[in-house]
């Protein structure tokens, strides 16, 4: 499934909070009950004492069987009395037990060393949250992608209208997300800023995460700076960020080409993409640059390799953010 170690650690912390919370809630419930019924508190203490006595009897030798039977009977009678008290207050029978969020694994996340479904769900949610935190926008989905911003008039004779083209792109992305698996193709989202590349790549990310895959979404400048810092940190022999981006099930690199280019970043970009291609792991790259601009920025060896391996998805139209701003301004003026 391939989540980063940070995601695992965060999920473990969430589980721990659940366990602490269930203990605190039990304490609260006991206090409420004992305030109303001092007898209940007495019974609980006696039951605790009888189990100690039972343990002593086992080690004591003497007539173990009779003694244990007597203790058992006493315990049962006390338990029944306690249940009656709970019932008289209208409390459920398990009132004095811990209420776990997941009864199967008792909020430990594992059953006999195997990961419980609740842990899998938690990992998915955590990956989803971290994705959300990294992006300035709230997580986009396909439903919120509006085709209203794309003109139905073809830009040139014999060409598709932006609306028709983008309708096709939307359909393609939906299909890609729905059928995503380890062998899915890698994609190159290309087009001017503000045409929905980030929105649709996040929509794909969301659906692929929901399917249980480990998805990492990064902006090219942010991840390259991180990798560069880790590489030049003498205390570290390897770069965890680089490992995460090369090993996740789906990597989405947003805004390739907006990073500051140096020999280091060019080779880092090449290494990430190349490693993922060799190990057949799908990657989605989005860029505002044209092919010629990409070739100028990186070297043609990288660009030709990238282009050869990726399916190009072309975004067309007029900057949506500008259109939205214009609409808002005209509303304000009215
Ligand atoms: Zn569980």
GROMACS .gro file of C-alpha atoms and ligand atoms in nm:
model
  335
    1UNK     CA    1   0.000   0.000   0.000
    2UNK     CA    2   0.295   0.224   0.057
    3UNK     CA    3   0.232   0.514   0.291
    4UNK     CA    4   0.516   0.722   0.422
    5UNK     CA    5   0.647   0.659   0.772
    6UNK     CA    6   0.509   1.000   0.878
    7UNK     CA    7   0.160   0.884   0.783
    8UNK     CA    8   0.205   0.561   0.982
    9UNK     CA    9   0.330   0.749   1.287
   10UNK     CA   10   0.043   0.994   1.271
   11UNK     CA   11  -0.210   0.711   1.242
   12UNK     CA   12  -0.052   0.539   1.545
   13UNK     CA   13  -0.079   0.862   1.741
   14UNK     CA   14  -0.447   0.890   1.650
   15UNK     CA   15  -0.505   0.534   1.773
   16UNK     CA   16  -0.329   0.614   2.098
   17UNK     CA   17  -0.552   0.918   2.147
   18UNK     CA   18  -0.854   0.694   2.092
   19UNK     CA   19  -0.732   0.454   2.361
   20UNK     CA   20  -0.666   0.735   2.609
   21UNK     CA   21  -1.005   0.887   2.534
   22UNK     CA   22  -1.189   0.559   2.593
   23UNK     CA   23  -1.012   0.526   2.927
   24UNK     CA   24  -1.101   0.882   3.028
   25UNK     CA   25  -1.462   0.829   2.927
   26UNK     CA   26  -1.478   0.514   3.138
   27UNK     CA   27  -1.343   0.708   3.437
   28UNK     CA   28  -1.609   0.970   3.386
   29UNK     CA   29  -1.884   0.708   3.369
   30UNK     CA   30  -1.757   0.538   3.686
   31UNK     CA   31  -1.756   0.870   3.873
   32UNK     CA   32  -2.113   0.942   3.769
   33UNK     CA   33  -2.227   0.599   3.882
   34UNK     CA   34  -2.036   0.597   4.212
   35UNK     CA   35  -2.172   0.940   4.305
   36UNK     CA   36  -2.521   0.804   4.266
   37UNK     CA   37  -2.452   0.463   4.416
   38UNK     CA   38  -2.172   0.420   4.673
   39UNK     CA   39  -2.278   0.056   4.687
   40UNK     CA   40  -2.169   0.010   4.324
   41UNK     CA   41  -1.822   0.139   4.411
   42UNK     CA   42  -1.803  -0.102   4.704
   43UNK     CA   43  -1.903  -0.392   4.480
   44UNK     CA   44  -1.642  -0.303   4.221
   45UNK     CA   45  -1.373  -0.294   4.487
   46UNK     CA   46  -1.486  -0.629   4.629
   47UNK     CA   47  -1.482  -0.790   4.285
   48UNK     CA   48  -1.128  -0.664   4.233
   49UNK     CA   49  -1.032  -0.809   4.571
   50UNK     CA   50  -1.188  -1.149   4.493
   51UNK     CA   51  -0.980  -1.184   4.181
   52UNK     CA   52  -0.671  -1.120   4.392
   53UNK     CA   53  -0.797  -1.375   4.640
   54UNK     CA   54  -0.850  -1.624   4.357
   55UNK     CA   55  -0.495  -1.578   4.243
   56UNK     CA   56  -0.373  -1.633   4.599
   57UNK     CA   57  -0.582  -1.947   4.631
   58UNK     CA   58  -0.417  -2.093   4.322
   59UNK     CA   59  -0.074  -2.044   4.478
   60UNK     CA   60  -0.191  -2.132   4.828
   61UNK     CA   61  -0.219  -2.506   4.774
   62UNK     CA   62  -0.490  -2.616   5.022
   63UNK     CA   63  -0.832  -2.710   4.890
   64UNK     CA   64  -0.806  -2.495   4.574
   65UNK     CA   65  -1.114  -2.627   4.403
   66UNK     CA   66  -1.360  -2.555   4.683
   67UNK     CA   67  -1.211  -2.218   4.754
   68UNK     CA   68  -1.220  -2.112   4.387
   69UNK     CA   69  -1.581  -2.231   4.354
   70UNK     CA   70  -1.680  -2.021   4.655
   71UNK     CA   71  -1.504  -1.716   4.518
   72UNK     CA   72  -1.667  -1.767   4.181
   73UNK     CA   73  -2.014  -1.783   4.336
   74UNK     CA   74  -1.946  -1.472   4.541
   75UNK     CA   75  -1.820  -1.288   4.234
   76UNK     CA   76  -2.122  -1.386   4.028
   77UNK     CA   77  -2.361  -1.267   4.297
   78UNK     CA   78  -2.179  -0.933   4.318
   79UNK     CA   79  -2.176  -0.898   3.940
   80UNK     CA   80  -2.552  -0.962   3.931
   81UNK     CA   81  -2.611  -0.703   4.199
   82UNK     CA   82  -2.401  -0.451   4.006
   83UNK     CA   83  -2.596  -0.523   3.686
   84UNK     CA   84  -2.919  -0.459   3.874
   85UNK     CA   85  -2.788  -0.123   3.996
   86UNK     CA   86  -2.685  -0.028   3.641
   87UNK     CA   87  -3.026  -0.129   3.514
   88UNK     CA   88  -3.203   0.075   3.784
   89UNK     CA   89  -3.025   0.387   3.655
   90UNK     CA   90  -3.102   0.298   3.296
   91UNK     CA   91  -2.732   0.238   3.212
   92UNK     CA   92  -2.629  -0.030   2.960
   93UNK     CA   93  -2.476  -0.358   3.077
   94UNK     CA   94  -2.131  -0.266   2.939
   95UNK     CA   95  -2.136   0.067   3.124
   96UNK     CA   96  -1.830  -0.025   3.330
   97UNK     CA   97  -1.628  -0.158   3.037
   98UNK     CA   98  -1.414   0.042   2.798
   99UNK     CA   99  -1.601   0.153   2.488
  100UNK     CA  100  -1.365   0.109   2.197
  101UNK     CA  101  -1.409   0.276   1.863
  102UNK     CA  102  -1.318  -0.060   1.711
  103UNK     CA  103  -1.417  -0.366   1.914
  104UNK     CA  104  -1.233  -0.601   1.679
  105UNK     CA  105  -0.883  -0.477   1.766
  106UNK     CA  106  -0.966  -0.278   2.083
  107UNK     CA  107  -0.820   0.030   1.914
  108UNK     CA  108  -0.474  -0.125   1.885
  109UNK     CA  109  -0.493  -0.129   1.504
  110UNK     CA  110  -0.382  -0.492   1.480
  111UNK     CA  111  -0.539  -0.835   1.529
  112UNK     CA  112  -0.286  -1.117   1.576
  113UNK     CA  113  -0.020  -0.909   1.406
  114UNK     CA  114  -0.243  -0.837   1.107
  115UNK     CA  115  -0.357  -0.485   1.030
  116UNK     CA  116  -0.719  -0.424   1.128
  117UNK     CA  117  -0.960  -0.260   0.881
  118UNK     CA  118  -0.992   0.039   1.114
  119UNK     CA  119  -0.616   0.102   1.085
  120UNK     CA  120  -0.633   0.078   0.706
  121UNK     CA  121  -0.914   0.333   0.710
  122UNK     CA  122  -0.719   0.556   0.944
  123UNK     CA  123  -0.410   0.545   0.723
  124UNK     CA  124  -0.622   0.639   0.425
  125UNK     CA  125  -0.779   0.931   0.611
  126UNK     CA  126  -0.442   1.046   0.740
  127UNK     CA  127  -0.288   1.039   0.392
  128UNK     CA  128  -0.589   1.233   0.274
  129UNK     CA  129  -0.548   1.494   0.549
  130UNK     CA  130  -0.180   1.543   0.481
  131UNK     CA  131  -0.261   1.591   0.115
  132UNK     CA  132  -0.516   1.851   0.212
  133UNK     CA  133  -0.267   2.034   0.430
  134UNK     CA  134  -0.007   2.052   0.154
  135UNK     CA  135  -0.240   2.219  -0.092
  136UNK     CA  136  -0.373   2.570  -0.052
  137UNK     CA  137  -0.704   2.464  -0.200
  138UNK     CA  138  -0.945   2.236  -0.027
  139UNK     CA  139  -0.939   1.895  -0.183
  140UNK     CA  140  -1.110   1.916  -0.518
  141UNK     CA  141  -1.336   1.650  -0.662
  142UNK     CA  142  -1.482   1.577  -1.004
  143UNK     CA  143  -1.827   1.702  -0.905
  144UNK     CA  144  -1.696   2.051  -0.830
  145UNK     CA  145  -1.520   2.076  -1.165
  146UNK     CA  146  -1.732   2.314  -1.373
  147UNK     CA  147  -1.723   2.319  -1.751
  148UNK     CA  148  -1.907   2.655  -1.748
  149UNK     CA  149  -1.577   2.841  -1.771
  150UNK     CA  150  -1.482   2.687  -2.105
  151UNK     CA  151  -1.605   2.851  -2.423
  152UNK     CA  152  -1.815   2.657  -2.669
  153UNK     CA  153  -1.669   2.853  -2.960
  154UNK     CA  154  -1.373   2.684  -3.133
  155UNK     CA  155  -1.053   2.890  -3.112
  156UNK     CA  156  -0.978   2.824  -3.478
  157UNK     CA  157  -1.160   2.669  -3.767
  158UNK     CA  158  -1.152   2.292  -3.765
  159UNK     CA  159  -1.044   2.286  -3.398
  160UNK     CA  160  -1.244   2.164  -3.101
  161UNK     CA  161  -1.401   2.424  -2.874
  162UNK     CA  162  -1.237   2.450  -2.528
  163UNK     CA  163  -1.563   2.317  -2.386
  164UNK     CA  164  -1.556   2.001  -2.599
  165UNK     CA  165  -1.184   1.949  -2.542
  166UNK     CA  166  -1.215   1.992  -2.162
  167UNK     CA  167  -1.526   1.776  -2.147
  168UNK     CA  168  -1.308   1.504  -2.301
  169UNK     CA  169  -1.028   1.572  -2.051
  170UNK     CA  170  -1.272   1.551  -1.760
  171UNK     CA  171  -1.408   1.219  -1.889
  172UNK     CA  172  -1.054   1.087  -1.940
  173UNK     CA  173  -0.950   1.181  -1.584
  174UNK     CA  174  -1.263   1.027  -1.432
  175UNK     CA  175  -1.197   0.704  -1.618
  176UNK     CA  176  -0.830   0.709  -1.517
  177UNK     CA  177  -0.919   0.747  -1.149
  178UNK     CA  178  -1.194   0.486  -1.159
  179UNK     CA  179  -0.972   0.223  -1.322
  180UNK     CA  180  -0.648   0.316  -1.141
  181UNK     CA  181  -0.413   0.028  -1.057
  182UNK     CA  182  -0.038  -0.035  -1.028
  183UNK     CA  183  -0.011  -0.061  -1.404
  184UNK     CA  184  -0.185   0.265  -1.486
  185UNK     CA  185  -0.015   0.496  -1.735
  186UNK     CA  186   0.171   0.808  -1.631
  187UNK     CA  187   0.023   1.139  -1.743
  188UNK     CA  188   0.146   1.484  -1.839
  189UNK     CA  189  -0.105   1.762  -1.779
  190UNK     CA  190  -0.010   2.050  -1.998
  191UNK     CA  191  -0.160   2.396  -2.040
  192UNK     CA  192  -0.151   2.758  -1.930
  193UNK     CA  193  -0.212   2.845  -1.562
  194UNK     CA  194  -0.567   2.846  -1.427
  195UNK     CA  195  -0.717   2.583  -1.657
  196UNK     CA  196  -0.796   2.317  -1.396
  197UNK     CA  197  -0.481   2.102  -1.395
  198UNK     CA  198  -0.445   2.112  -1.019
  199UNK     CA  199  -0.817   2.063  -0.965
  200UNK     CA  200  -0.831   1.749  -1.180
  201UNK     CA  201  -0.508   1.602  -1.045
  202UNK     CA  202  -0.642   1.645  -0.691
  203UNK     CA  203  -0.971   1.489  -0.794
  204UNK     CA  204  -0.780   1.187  -0.923
  205UNK     CA  205  -0.573   1.179  -0.601
  206UNK     CA  206  -0.886   1.181  -0.389
  207UNK     CA  207  -1.044   0.890  -0.571
  208UNK     CA  208  -0.724   0.686  -0.582
  209UNK     CA  209  -0.673   0.738  -0.206
  210UNK     CA  210  -1.030   0.624  -0.150
  211UNK     CA  211  -0.940   0.303  -0.331
  212UNK     CA  212  -0.670   0.243  -0.070
  213UNK     CA  213  -0.358   0.344  -0.264
  214UNK     CA  214  -0.076   0.554  -0.122
  215UNK     CA  215  -0.079   0.884  -0.305
  216UNK     CA  216   0.169   1.166  -0.266
  217UNK     CA  217   0.086   1.509  -0.402
  218UNK     CA  218   0.366   1.763  -0.415
  219UNK     CA  219   0.442   2.089  -0.581
  220UNK     CA  220   0.770   2.071  -0.773
  221UNK     CA  221   0.936   2.366  -0.595
  222UNK     CA  222   0.843   2.240  -0.247
  223UNK     CA  223   0.958   1.883  -0.295
  224UNK     CA  224   1.281   1.976  -0.476
  225UNK     CA  225   1.379   2.218  -0.201
  226UNK     CA  226   1.307   1.949   0.056
  227UNK     CA  227   1.515   1.686  -0.126
  228UNK     CA  228   1.797   1.934  -0.180
  229UNK     CA  229   1.806   2.025   0.190
  230UNK     CA  230   1.808   1.660   0.290
  231UNK     CA  231   2.089   1.582   0.048
  232UNK     CA  232   2.309   1.857   0.180
  233UNK     CA  233   2.235   1.777   0.542
  234UNK     CA  234   2.552   1.591   0.645
  235UNK     CA  235   2.371   1.422   0.932
  236UNK     CA  236   2.154   1.234   0.686
  237UNK     CA  237   2.286   0.971   0.452
  238UNK     CA  238   1.968   0.948   0.250
  239UNK     CA  239   1.671   1.163   0.167
  240UNK     CA  240   1.342   1.034   0.315
  241UNK     CA  241   1.146   1.276   0.094
  242UNK     CA  242   1.309   1.133  -0.215
  243UNK     CA  243   1.234   0.780  -0.099
  244UNK     CA  244   0.869   0.863  -0.041
  245UNK     CA  245   0.819   1.019  -0.381
  246UNK     CA  246   0.990   0.733  -0.561
  247UNK     CA  247   0.802   0.461  -0.374
  248UNK     CA  248   0.440   0.577  -0.341
  249UNK     CA  249   0.171   0.413  -0.556
  250UNK     CA  250   0.085   0.736  -0.734
  251UNK     CA  251   0.299   1.048  -0.739
  252UNK     CA  252   0.152   1.379  -0.850
  253UNK     CA  253   0.401   1.656  -0.920
  254UNK     CA  254   0.227   1.987  -0.962
  255UNK     CA  255   0.374   2.292  -1.132
  256UNK     CA  256   0.685   2.132  -1.278
  257UNK     CA  257   0.898   2.409  -1.422
  258UNK     CA  258   0.817   2.675  -1.162
  259UNK     CA  259   1.103   2.560  -0.937
  260UNK     CA  260   1.439   2.729  -0.937
  261UNK     CA  261   1.651   2.523  -1.174
  262UNK     CA  262   1.999   2.415  -1.088
  263UNK     CA  263   2.203   2.116  -1.189
  264UNK     CA  264   2.086   1.954  -0.870
  265UNK     CA  265   1.712   2.002  -0.933
  266UNK     CA  266   1.742   1.889  -1.294
  267UNK     CA  267   1.908   1.565  -1.193
  268UNK     CA  268   1.666   1.516  -0.901
  269UNK     CA  269   1.367   1.553  -1.133
  270UNK     CA  270   1.526   1.309  -1.374
  271UNK     CA  271   1.603   1.058  -1.098
  272UNK     CA  272   1.253   1.062  -0.953
  273UNK     CA  273   1.081   1.018  -1.287
  274UNK     CA  274   1.332   0.767  -1.416
  275UNK     CA  275   1.318   0.549  -1.104
  276UNK     CA  276   0.940   0.548  -1.112
  277UNK     CA  277   0.937   0.454  -1.479
  278UNK     CA  278   1.185   0.168  -1.429
  279UNK     CA  279   0.973   0.033  -1.143
  280UNK     CA  280   0.652   0.103  -1.344
  281UNK     CA  281   0.494   0.331  -1.090
  282UNK     CA  282   0.246   0.581  -1.229
  283UNK     CA  283   0.320   0.953  -1.205
  284UNK     CA  284   0.110   1.255  -1.298
  285UNK     CA  285   0.306   1.567  -1.382
  286UNK     CA  286   0.143   1.899  -1.448
  287UNK     CA  287   0.321   2.191  -1.606
  288UNK     CA  288   0.245   2.533  -1.747
  289UNK     CA  289   0.536   2.501  -1.986
  290UNK     CA  290   0.520   2.401  -2.351
  291UNK     CA  291   0.742   2.127  -2.487
  292UNK     CA  292   0.993   2.378  -2.619
  293UNK     CA  293   1.003   2.558  -2.285
  294UNK     CA  294   1.052   2.227  -2.103
  295UNK     CA  295   1.338   2.141  -2.337
  296UNK     CA  296   1.501   2.475  -2.266
  297UNK     CA  297   1.466   2.437  -1.892
  298UNK     CA  298   1.579   2.076  -1.861
  299UNK     CA  299   1.791   1.898  -2.114
  300UNK     CA  300   1.640   1.732  -2.417
  301UNK     CA  301   1.741   1.386  -2.294
  302UNK     CA  302   1.514   1.424  -1.991
  303UNK     CA  303   1.234   1.583  -2.184
  304UNK     CA  304   1.230   1.324  -2.461
  305UNK     CA  305   1.233   1.048  -2.203
  306UNK     CA  306   0.949   1.204  -2.007
  307UNK     CA  307   0.741   1.274  -2.315
  308UNK     CA  308   0.791   0.926  -2.450
  309UNK     CA  309   0.658   0.764  -2.135
  310UNK     CA  310   0.370   0.993  -2.045
  311UNK     CA  311   0.028   1.030  -2.199
  312UNK     CA  312  -0.021   1.396  -2.275
  313UNK     CA  313  -0.343   1.559  -2.161
  314UNK     CA  314  -0.389   1.907  -2.302
  315UNK     CA  315  -0.576   2.172  -2.104
  316UNK     CA  316  -0.719   2.465  -2.301
  317UNK     CA  317  -0.932   2.774  -2.236
  318UNK     CA  318  -0.908   3.105  -2.055
  319UNK     CA  319  -0.764   3.135  -1.699
  320UNK     CA  320  -1.051   3.039  -1.466
  321UNK     CA  321  -0.914   3.226  -1.166
  322UNK     CA  322  -0.915   3.547  -1.369
  323UNK     CA  323  -1.268   3.478  -1.491
  324UNK     CA  324  -1.384   3.421  -1.133
  325UNK     CA  325  -1.216   3.739  -1.013
  326UNK     CA  326  -1.380   3.938  -1.291
  327UNK     CA  327  -1.722   3.791  -1.203
  328UNK     CA  328  -1.678   3.874  -0.836
  329UNK     CA  329  -1.573   4.231  -0.916
  330UNK     CA  330  -1.872   4.285  -1.139
  331UNK     CA  331  -2.101   4.151  -0.863
  332UNK     CA  332  -1.941   4.392  -0.614
  333UNK     CA  333  -1.992   4.683  -0.852
  334UNK     CA  334  -2.362   4.597  -0.879
  335LIG    ZN1  335  -0.972  -0.220   1.457
   0.00000   0.00000   0.00000
